[in-house]
XYZ file of C-alpha atoms in Angstrom:
599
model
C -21.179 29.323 -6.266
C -24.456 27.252 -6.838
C -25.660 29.411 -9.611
C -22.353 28.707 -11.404
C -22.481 24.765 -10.313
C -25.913 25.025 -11.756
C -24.822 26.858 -14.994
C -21.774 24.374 -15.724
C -24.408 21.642 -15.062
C -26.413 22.566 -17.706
C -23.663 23.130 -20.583
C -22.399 19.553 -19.046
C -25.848 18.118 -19.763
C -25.852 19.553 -23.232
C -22.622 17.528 -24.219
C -23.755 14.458 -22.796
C -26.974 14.667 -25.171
C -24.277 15.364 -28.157
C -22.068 12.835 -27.280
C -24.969 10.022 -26.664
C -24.881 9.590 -22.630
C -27.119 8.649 -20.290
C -24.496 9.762 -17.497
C -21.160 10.972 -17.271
C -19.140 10.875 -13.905
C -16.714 13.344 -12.789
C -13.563 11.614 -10.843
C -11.236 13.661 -8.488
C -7.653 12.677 -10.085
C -5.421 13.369 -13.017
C -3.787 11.204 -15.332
C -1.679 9.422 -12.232
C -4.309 8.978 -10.000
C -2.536 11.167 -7.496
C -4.716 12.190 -4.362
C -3.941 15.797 -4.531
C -3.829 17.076 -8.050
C -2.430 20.329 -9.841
C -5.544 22.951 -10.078
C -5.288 22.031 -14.073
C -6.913 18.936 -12.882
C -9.376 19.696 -10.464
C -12.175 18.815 -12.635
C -14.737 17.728 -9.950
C -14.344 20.509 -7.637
C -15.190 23.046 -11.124
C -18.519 20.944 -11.923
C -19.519 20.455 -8.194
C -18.210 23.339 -5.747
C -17.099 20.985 -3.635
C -13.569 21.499 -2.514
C -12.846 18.407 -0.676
C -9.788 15.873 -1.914
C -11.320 12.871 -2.783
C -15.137 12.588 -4.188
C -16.885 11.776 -7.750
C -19.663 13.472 -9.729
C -22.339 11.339 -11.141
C -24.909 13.274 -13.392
C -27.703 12.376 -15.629
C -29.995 14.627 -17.260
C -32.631 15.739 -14.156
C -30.271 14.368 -11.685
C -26.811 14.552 -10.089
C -24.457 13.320 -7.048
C -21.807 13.603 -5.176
C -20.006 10.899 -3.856
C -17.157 11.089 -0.873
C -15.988 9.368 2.407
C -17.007 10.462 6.354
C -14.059 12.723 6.116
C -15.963 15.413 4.316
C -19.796 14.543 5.356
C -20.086 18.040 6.902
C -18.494 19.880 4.369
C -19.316 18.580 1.419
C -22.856 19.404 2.814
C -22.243 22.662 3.373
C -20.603 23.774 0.126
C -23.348 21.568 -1.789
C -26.086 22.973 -1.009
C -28.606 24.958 -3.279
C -26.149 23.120 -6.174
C -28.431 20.200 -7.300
C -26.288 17.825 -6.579
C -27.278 15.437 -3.953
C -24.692 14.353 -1.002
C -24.281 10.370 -1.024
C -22.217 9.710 2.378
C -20.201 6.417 1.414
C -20.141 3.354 3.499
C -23.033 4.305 5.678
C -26.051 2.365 5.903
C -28.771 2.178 3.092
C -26.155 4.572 0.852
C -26.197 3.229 -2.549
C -21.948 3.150 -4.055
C -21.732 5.157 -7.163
C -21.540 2.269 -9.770
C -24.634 0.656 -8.400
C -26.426 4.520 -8.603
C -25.685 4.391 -12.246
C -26.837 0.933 -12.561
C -30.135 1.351 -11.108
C -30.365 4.422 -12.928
C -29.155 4.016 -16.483
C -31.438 2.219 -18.393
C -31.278 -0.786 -20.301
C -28.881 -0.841 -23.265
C -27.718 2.945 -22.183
C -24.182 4.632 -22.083
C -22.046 5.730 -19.192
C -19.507 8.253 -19.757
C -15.985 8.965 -18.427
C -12.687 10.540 -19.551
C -10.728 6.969 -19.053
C -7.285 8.746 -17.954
C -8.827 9.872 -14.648
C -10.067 6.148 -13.720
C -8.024 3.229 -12.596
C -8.164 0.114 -14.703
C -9.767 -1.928 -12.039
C -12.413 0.678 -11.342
C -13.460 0.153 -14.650
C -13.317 -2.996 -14.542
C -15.616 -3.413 -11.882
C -17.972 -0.788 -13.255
C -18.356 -3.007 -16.575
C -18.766 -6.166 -14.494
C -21.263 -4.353 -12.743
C -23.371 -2.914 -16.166
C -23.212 -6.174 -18.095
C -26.375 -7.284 -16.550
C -28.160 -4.449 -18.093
C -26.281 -4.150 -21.083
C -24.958 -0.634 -20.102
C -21.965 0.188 -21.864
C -18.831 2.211 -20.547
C -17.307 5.007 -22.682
C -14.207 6.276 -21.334
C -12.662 8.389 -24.356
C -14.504 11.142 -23.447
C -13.041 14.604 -21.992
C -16.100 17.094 -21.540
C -14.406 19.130 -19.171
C -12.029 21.115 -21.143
C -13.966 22.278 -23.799
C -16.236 24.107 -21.017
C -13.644 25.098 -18.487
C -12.173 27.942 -20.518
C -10.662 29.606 -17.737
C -8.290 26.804 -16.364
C -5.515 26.784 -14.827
C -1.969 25.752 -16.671
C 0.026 23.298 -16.063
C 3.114 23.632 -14.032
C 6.634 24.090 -15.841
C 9.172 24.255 -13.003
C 11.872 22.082 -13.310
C 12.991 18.603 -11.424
C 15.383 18.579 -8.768
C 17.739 15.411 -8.039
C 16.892 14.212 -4.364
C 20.421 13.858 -3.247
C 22.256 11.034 -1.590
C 22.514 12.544 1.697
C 18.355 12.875 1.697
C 17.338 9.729 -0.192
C 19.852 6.846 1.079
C 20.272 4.396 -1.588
C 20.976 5.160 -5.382
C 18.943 4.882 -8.129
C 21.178 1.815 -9.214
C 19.963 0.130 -5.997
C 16.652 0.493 -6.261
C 16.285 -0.525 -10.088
C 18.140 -3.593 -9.284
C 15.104 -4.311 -6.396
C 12.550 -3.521 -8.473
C 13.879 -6.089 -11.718
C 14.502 -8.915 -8.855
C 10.634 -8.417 -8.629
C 9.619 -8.345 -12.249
C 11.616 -11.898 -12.711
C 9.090 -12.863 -9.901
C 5.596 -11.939 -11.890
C 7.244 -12.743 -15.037
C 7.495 -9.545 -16.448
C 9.654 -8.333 -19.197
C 8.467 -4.358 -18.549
C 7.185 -2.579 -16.031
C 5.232 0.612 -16.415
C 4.606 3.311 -13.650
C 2.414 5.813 -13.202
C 2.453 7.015 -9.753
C 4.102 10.002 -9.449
C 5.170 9.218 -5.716
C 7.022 6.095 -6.774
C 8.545 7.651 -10.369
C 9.964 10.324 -7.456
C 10.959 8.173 -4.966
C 12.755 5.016 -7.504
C 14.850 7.623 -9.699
C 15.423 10.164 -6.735
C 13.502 12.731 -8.501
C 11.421 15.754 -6.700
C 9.395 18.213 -8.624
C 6.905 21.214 -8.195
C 3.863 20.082 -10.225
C 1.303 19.649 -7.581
C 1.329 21.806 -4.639
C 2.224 21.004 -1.434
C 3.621 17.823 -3.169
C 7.282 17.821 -4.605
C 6.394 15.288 -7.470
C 7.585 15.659 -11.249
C 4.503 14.530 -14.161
C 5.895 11.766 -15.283
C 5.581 7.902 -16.558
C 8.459 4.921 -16.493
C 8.921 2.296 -18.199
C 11.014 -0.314 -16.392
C 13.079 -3.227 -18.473
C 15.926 -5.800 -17.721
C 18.556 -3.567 -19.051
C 17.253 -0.414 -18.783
C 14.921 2.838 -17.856
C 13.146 5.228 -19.849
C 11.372 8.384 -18.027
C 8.684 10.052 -19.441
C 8.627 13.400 -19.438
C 8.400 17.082 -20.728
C 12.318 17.542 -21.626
C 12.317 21.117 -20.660
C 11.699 20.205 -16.634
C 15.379 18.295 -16.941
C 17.967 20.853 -15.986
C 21.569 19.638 -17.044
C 22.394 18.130 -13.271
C 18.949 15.866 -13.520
C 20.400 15.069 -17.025
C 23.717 14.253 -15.784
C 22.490 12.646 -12.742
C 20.110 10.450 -15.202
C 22.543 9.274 -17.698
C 24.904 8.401 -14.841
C 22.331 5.992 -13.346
C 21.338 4.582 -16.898
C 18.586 6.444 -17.271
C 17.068 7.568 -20.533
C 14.149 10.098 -21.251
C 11.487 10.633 -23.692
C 8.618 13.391 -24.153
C 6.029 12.368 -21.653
C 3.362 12.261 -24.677
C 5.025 9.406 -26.066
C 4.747 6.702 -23.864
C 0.863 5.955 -25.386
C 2.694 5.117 -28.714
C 5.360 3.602 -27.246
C 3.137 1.538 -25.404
C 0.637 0.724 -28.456
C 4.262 -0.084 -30.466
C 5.183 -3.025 -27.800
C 5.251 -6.602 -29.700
C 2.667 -8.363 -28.487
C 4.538 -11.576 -27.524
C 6.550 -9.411 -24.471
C 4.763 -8.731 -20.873
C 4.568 -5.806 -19.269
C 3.714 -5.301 -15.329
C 1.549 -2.747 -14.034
C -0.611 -2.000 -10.869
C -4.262 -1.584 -11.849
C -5.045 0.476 -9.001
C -2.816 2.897 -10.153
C -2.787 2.883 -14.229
C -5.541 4.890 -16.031
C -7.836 2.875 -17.973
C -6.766 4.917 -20.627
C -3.325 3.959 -20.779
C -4.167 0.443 -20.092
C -6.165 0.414 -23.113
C -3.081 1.564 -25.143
C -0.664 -1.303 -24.357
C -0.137 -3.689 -27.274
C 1.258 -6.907 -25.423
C 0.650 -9.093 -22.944
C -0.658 -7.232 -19.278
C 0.070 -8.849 -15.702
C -1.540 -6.724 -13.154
C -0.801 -6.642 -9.523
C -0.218 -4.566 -6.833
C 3.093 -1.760 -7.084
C 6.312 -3.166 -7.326
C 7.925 -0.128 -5.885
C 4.942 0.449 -2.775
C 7.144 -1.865 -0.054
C 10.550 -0.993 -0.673
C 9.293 2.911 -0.404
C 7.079 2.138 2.672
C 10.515 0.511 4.165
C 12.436 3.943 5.012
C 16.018 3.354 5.107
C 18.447 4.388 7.686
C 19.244 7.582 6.334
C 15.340 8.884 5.982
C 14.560 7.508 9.402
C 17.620 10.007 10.700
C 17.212 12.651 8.665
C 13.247 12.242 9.970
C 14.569 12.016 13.588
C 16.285 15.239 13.202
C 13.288 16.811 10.957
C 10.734 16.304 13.779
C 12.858 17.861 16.079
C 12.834 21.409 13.939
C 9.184 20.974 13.402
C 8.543 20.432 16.905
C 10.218 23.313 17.931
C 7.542 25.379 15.147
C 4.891 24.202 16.823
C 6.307 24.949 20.240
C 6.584 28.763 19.208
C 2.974 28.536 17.473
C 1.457 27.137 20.936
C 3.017 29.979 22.830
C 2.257 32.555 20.010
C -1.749 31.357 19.862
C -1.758 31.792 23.809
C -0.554 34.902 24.011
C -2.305 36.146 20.678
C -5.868 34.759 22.025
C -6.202 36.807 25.201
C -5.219 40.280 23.289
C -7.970 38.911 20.445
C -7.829 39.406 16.982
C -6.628 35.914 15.648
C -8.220 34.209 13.264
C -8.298 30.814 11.861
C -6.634 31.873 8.613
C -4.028 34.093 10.692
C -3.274 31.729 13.144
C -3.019 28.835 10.394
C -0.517 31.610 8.829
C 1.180 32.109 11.722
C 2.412 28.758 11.841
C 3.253 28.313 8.667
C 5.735 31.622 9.066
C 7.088 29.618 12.115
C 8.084 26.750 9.586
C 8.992 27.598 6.378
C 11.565 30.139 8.507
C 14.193 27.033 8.903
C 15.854 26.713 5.547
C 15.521 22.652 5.468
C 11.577 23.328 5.411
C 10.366 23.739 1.357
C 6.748 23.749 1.754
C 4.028 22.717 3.713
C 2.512 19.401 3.344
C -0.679 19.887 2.926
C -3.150 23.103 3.298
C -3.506 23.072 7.407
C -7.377 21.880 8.822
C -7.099 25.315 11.088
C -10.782 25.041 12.905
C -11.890 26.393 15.785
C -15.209 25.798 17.971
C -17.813 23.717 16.185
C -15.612 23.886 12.863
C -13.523 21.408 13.885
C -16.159 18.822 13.686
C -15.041 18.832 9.789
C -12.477 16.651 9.807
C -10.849 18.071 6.596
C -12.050 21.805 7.072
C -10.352 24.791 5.056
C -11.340 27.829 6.331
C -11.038 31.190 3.690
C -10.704 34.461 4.464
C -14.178 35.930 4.351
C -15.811 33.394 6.057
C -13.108 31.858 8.939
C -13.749 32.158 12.605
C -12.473 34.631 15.368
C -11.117 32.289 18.115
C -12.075 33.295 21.451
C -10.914 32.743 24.884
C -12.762 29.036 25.603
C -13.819 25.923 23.524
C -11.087 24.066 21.487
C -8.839 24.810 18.891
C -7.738 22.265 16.212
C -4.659 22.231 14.128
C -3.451 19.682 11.687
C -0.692 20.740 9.459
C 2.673 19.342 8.223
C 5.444 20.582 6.384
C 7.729 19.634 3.520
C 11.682 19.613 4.855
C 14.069 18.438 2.703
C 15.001 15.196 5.176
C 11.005 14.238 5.469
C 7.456 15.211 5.111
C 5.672 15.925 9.388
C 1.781 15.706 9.905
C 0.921 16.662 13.075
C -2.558 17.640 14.495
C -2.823 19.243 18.489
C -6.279 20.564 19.871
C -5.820 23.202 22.393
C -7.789 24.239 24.917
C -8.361 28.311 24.458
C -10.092 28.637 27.833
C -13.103 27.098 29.422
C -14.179 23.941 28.672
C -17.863 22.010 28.921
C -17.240 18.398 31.107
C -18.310 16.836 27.588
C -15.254 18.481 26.133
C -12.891 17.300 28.897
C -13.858 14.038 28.253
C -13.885 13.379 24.520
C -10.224 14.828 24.752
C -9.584 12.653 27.509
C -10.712 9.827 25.669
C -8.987 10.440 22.536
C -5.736 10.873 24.166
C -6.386 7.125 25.567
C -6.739 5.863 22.030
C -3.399 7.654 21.307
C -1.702 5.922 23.757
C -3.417 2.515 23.666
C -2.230 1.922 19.925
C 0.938 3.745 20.416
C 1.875 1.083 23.443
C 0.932 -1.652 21.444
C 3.046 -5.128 21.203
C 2.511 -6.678 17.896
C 3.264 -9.924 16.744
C 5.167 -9.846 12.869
C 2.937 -10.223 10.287
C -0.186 -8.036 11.788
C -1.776 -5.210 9.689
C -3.301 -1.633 10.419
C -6.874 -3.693 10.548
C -5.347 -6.127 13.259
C -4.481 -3.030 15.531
C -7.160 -0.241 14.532
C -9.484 -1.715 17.437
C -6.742 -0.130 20.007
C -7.393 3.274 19.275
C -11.023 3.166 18.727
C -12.239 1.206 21.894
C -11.881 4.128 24.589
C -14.298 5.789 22.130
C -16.446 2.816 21.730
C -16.890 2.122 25.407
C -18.467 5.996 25.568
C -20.350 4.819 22.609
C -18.299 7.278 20.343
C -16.757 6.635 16.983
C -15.008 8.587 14.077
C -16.118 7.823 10.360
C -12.073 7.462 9.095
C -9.241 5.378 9.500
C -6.842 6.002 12.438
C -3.892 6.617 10.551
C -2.002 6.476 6.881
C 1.608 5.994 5.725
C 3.749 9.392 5.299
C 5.955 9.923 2.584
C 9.261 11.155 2.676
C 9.472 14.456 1.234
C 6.794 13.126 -1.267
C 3.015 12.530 -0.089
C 2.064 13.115 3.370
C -0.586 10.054 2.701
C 1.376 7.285 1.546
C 0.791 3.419 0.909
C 0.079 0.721 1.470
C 0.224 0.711 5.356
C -2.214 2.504 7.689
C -4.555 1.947 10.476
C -8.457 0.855 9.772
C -11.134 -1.424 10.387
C -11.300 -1.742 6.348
C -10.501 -5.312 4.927
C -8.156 -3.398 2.685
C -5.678 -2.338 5.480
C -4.075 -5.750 5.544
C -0.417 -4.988 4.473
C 1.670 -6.006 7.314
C 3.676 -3.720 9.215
C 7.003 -4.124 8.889
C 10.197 -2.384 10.742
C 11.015 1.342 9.052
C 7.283 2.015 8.299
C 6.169 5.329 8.874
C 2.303 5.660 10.275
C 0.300 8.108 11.973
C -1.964 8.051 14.930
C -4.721 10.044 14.394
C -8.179 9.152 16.780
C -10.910 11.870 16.926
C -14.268 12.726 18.099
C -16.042 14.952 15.725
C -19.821 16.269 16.800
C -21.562 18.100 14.095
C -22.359 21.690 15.520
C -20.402 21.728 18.876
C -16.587 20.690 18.401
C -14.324 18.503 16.718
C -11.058 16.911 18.684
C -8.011 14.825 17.470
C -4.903 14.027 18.636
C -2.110 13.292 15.855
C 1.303 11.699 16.149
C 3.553 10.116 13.907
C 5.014 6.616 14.614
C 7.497 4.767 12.979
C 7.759 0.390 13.778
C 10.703 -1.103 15.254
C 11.757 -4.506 16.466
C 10.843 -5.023 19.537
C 11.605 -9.020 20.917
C 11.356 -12.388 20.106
C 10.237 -15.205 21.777
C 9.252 -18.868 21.419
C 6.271 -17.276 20.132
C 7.625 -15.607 17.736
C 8.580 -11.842 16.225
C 7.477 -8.979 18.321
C 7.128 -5.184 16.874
C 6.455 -1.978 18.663
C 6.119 1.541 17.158
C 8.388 4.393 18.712
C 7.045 7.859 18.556
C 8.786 10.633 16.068
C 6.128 13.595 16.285
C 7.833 15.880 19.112
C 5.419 18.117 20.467
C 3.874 18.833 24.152
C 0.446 17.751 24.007
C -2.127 19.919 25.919
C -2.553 18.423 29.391
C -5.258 21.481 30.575
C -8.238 19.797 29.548
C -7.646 16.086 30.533
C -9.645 14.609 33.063
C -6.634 13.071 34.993
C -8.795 10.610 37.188
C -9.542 8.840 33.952
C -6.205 8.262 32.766
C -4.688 4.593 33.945
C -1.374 5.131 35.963
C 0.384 3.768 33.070
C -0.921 5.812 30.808
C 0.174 8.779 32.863
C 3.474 7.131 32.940
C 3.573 7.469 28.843
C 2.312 11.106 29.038
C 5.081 12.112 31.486
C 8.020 9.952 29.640
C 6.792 11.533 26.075
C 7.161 14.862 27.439
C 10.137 14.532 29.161
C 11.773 13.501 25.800
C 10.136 16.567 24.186
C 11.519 18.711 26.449
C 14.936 16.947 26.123
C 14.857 16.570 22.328
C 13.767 20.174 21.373
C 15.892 22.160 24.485
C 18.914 23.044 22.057
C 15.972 24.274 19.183
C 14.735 26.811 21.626
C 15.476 30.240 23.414
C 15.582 30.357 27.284
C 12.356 31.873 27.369
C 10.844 28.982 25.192
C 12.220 26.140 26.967
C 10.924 28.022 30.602
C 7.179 28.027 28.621
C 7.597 24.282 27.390
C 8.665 23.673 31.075
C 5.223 24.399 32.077
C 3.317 22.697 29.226
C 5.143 19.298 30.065
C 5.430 19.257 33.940
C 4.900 15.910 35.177
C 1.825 15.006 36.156
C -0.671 12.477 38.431
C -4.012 11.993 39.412
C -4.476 14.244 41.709
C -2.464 16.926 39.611
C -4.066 20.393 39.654
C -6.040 19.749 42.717
């Protein structure tokens, strides 16, 4: 792979000299700035090798680098090397961010390239802020990629699919009429939307265009009286048509929403999010712009009481999966022969069996031993590990059911474990529970709470280079907005009741093993007082968690109360999902326990 990175390199360098740039970067999304992205637009992982989700390419003519979070440190390391691009690990100390790379190393008066549909609007922005001082200028018409990736991927022609009532839970009539309450607010006369996760969730819309992801490739174009979607024609089967006209819905080719942007009188205003909209469509719009964060990003975080029971109900057939996939790997382990890649097959078999179950979420971080120090690692065929009958096994996976989207991550215990081992697991399970128990007062955000989870760690002097936990979509994104868990200034959206998060604290040593313990939460009332309003979150994830390699004498008695309630309701909730001989086996994973249990 190097000797290819450094091939495509060198034909990138030579149309940067055409085209009159100092450097050109190389972002990670497509034209929606979606997380994951179609292989059509996986533009940095062709230039770079590396495979990770999020990441940028910066390169200049004897130089290039790679950008990306503590999430893929390892990794991106790894599948870097010999490449000639140099790892930058972001937010760690003396680690320059990408835009102030280029700016100490453009010079004066020089050009920085970009293909201005794959950045956001304020990311350019804050790039151009940033050159001014050198005069560097920003050029973001310009697509390198596709005249030297000749062998890439199409583009995905499946058609839409209406998300029905009985899934979604309020019409698309309901939600327009929430969304143009909130354009009165910012004064809007338009609103335009590029986010494929909140085209699909506001017209009830799913989609096979990105994988893992039921989205449809779309834009929207929001007014007082009515709703234009923008899209290829062909994708609309007659019951999306008929579903669309019924809710006052028009369409358009998805091409022409760049004219009918540039054709907008310039007197009228038009709302967008520029976090979301490309500077290249931004660029395009003829009127007046008010920017601010997504209209639809609250009302979608809020899950309604339909999603929340179709989720209740979703967990409990996913639960069972994993149930079947625990006592499989067990079993499978001792007689040997199980791989990473069969066991991370395995379980997939065990959930796309149930009907209600379209797809998985997400391609599942299967790592075994010293693997799963990588917080995001993929293993492949020719290179995945045997598991044997000791260390730890991780597995975080998800799947895509019609009545929600699961992320779940477990880390079993194959066989003999070091003290060190027994410990970090312990330790993460106490985060688990110490944010999971929390008592919040209304109005507190994921970087109020994130302390919870880490400070077991932090008392060992241990830490995890991520945030504790994201949003989940329902049956749309398993990372969704804008709520989540982290010490980041940016995690201030308050958490409000119907809010889905997950829990997710780790401990991750390069070269000896990787732990984390995953569930999925969703917040709920709790009390009020003189004080005030009180939330709590309730657990949805429904899974035994592995009580073998806890060091019981470190667990609080009320956290052993939690562990022991939890399971109990696991057992309860996923009894009529099992066979006789299941249930018997989860009887012995979730036997209460105590301090002295196991002698």
């Amino acid at each position: 792979m190097s000797n290819q990175v450094g091939k495509r390199l060198k034909s990138l360098r030579a149309e940067m000299e055409k085209h009159g740039v100092d450097a050109y970067v190389v972002p990670s999304a497509d034209l929606h700035q979606s997380e994951y992205v179609a292989e059509h637009w996986k533009c940095r992982a062709w230039i770079s090798g590396f495979t990770g989700s999020a990441g940028a390419v910066a390169v200049m003519s004897s130089s290039a680098g790679l950008w990306t979070d503590g999430r893929y440190f390892i990794q991106a390391a790894q599948e870097l090397a010999g490449s000639g691009i140099d790892l930058f690990k972001m937010q760690m100390p003396g680690v320059p961010e990408l835009v102030d790379w280029l700016f100490d190393n453009v010079p004066e008066g020089g050009r920085v390239g970009v293909d201005g549909r794959l950045i956001t609007t304020s990311m350019a922005e804050k790039w151009k802020r940033t050159f001014r001082a050198k005069k560097i200028r920003l050029v973001t018409h310009l697509d390198l990629i596709s005249g030297l990736w000749l062998d890439r991927p199409a583009l995905s022609v499946q058609p839409a699919k209406v998300h029905p009532m009985e899934y979604a839970g309020r019409t698309v009539a309901d939600k327009l009429k929430e969304i143009r309450e909130a354009m009165v607010e910012k004064k809007a006369e338009l609103y335009l939307l590029s986010s494929l996760y909140d085209i699909a969730w506001l017209f009830n819309l799913r989609g096979s265009d990105v994988p893992m992801c039921p989205v449809l490739t779309a834009y929207a174009l929001v007014e007082k009286e009515r709703a234009v979607l923008f899209v290829d024609e062909s994708k609309l089967t007659e019951e999306v048509r008929s579903v669309l006209e019924a809710d006052g819905v028009e369409w358009a080719p998805y091409d022409a929403i760049w004219s009918t942007l540039k054709a907008l009188p310039k007197e009228r205003s038009l709302y967008l999010c520029d976090e979301r909209v490309s500077a290249g469509l931004h660029a395009s719009v003829a009127c007046k712009v008010v920017t601010g964060k997504e209209l639809t990003a609250l009302p979608k975080a809020r899950k309604n009481e339909t999603e929340l029971k179709n989720w209740s109900r979703v967990q409990e057939l996913d639960g069972a999966a994993m149930v079947r996939f625990w006592k499989w790997l067990e079993e499978a382990v001792l007689k040997g022969g199980v791989t990473e890649c069969s066991a991370s097959n395995q379980l997939a078999q065990f959930r796309l069996t149930n009907s209600e179950c379209v797809d998985l979420s997400f391609s599942s971080i299967s790592a075994y031993g010293a693997n799963g120090a990588m917080m995001h690692y993929s293993p492949k065929p020719e290179t995945c590990a045997a598991l044997q009958p000791h260390g730890f096994y991780l597995i975080d996976s998800g799947g895509q059911y019609l009545g929600g989207t699961t992320d779940i991550t477990r880390t079993f215990a194959l066989g003999e474990l070091t003290d060190e081992q027994r410990t970090d697991y312990t330790l993460v399970l106490k985060g688990v529970i110490s944010l999971t128990r929390a008592r919040f007062l209304k109005g507190s955000a994921g970087n109020n709470l994130d302390v919870l989870a880490r400070q077991p760690l932090w008392e060992h002097g241990l830490d995890y280079k991520c945030g504790t936990g994201h949003g989940v979509g329902y049956y749309l994104n398993v990372h969704e907005g804008p709520q989540n868990f982290s010490q980041h200034k940016r995690s201030d959206t308050p958490l409000e009741p119907g809010m889905i998060l997950t829990i997710e604290p780790g401990v991750y040593k390069e070269g000896r093993h990787g732990i984390r313990t995953e569930n999925m939460v969703v917040v709920e009332e709790d009390c009020e007082t003189e004080c005030g309003t009180f939330y709590r979150f309730r657990t949805l994830t429904l899974c035994p968690i592995d009580i073998a390699p806890l060091h019981l004498e470190r667990l609080s008695p009320v956290e052993i109360e939690w562990l022991n309630a939890y399971h109990q309701t696991v057992r309860k909730r996923l009894n009529p999902h099992l066979t006789a001989g299941e249930n018997a086996w989860l009887e012995t994973k979730t036997q209460p326990i105590s301090a002295s249990f196991g002698g």
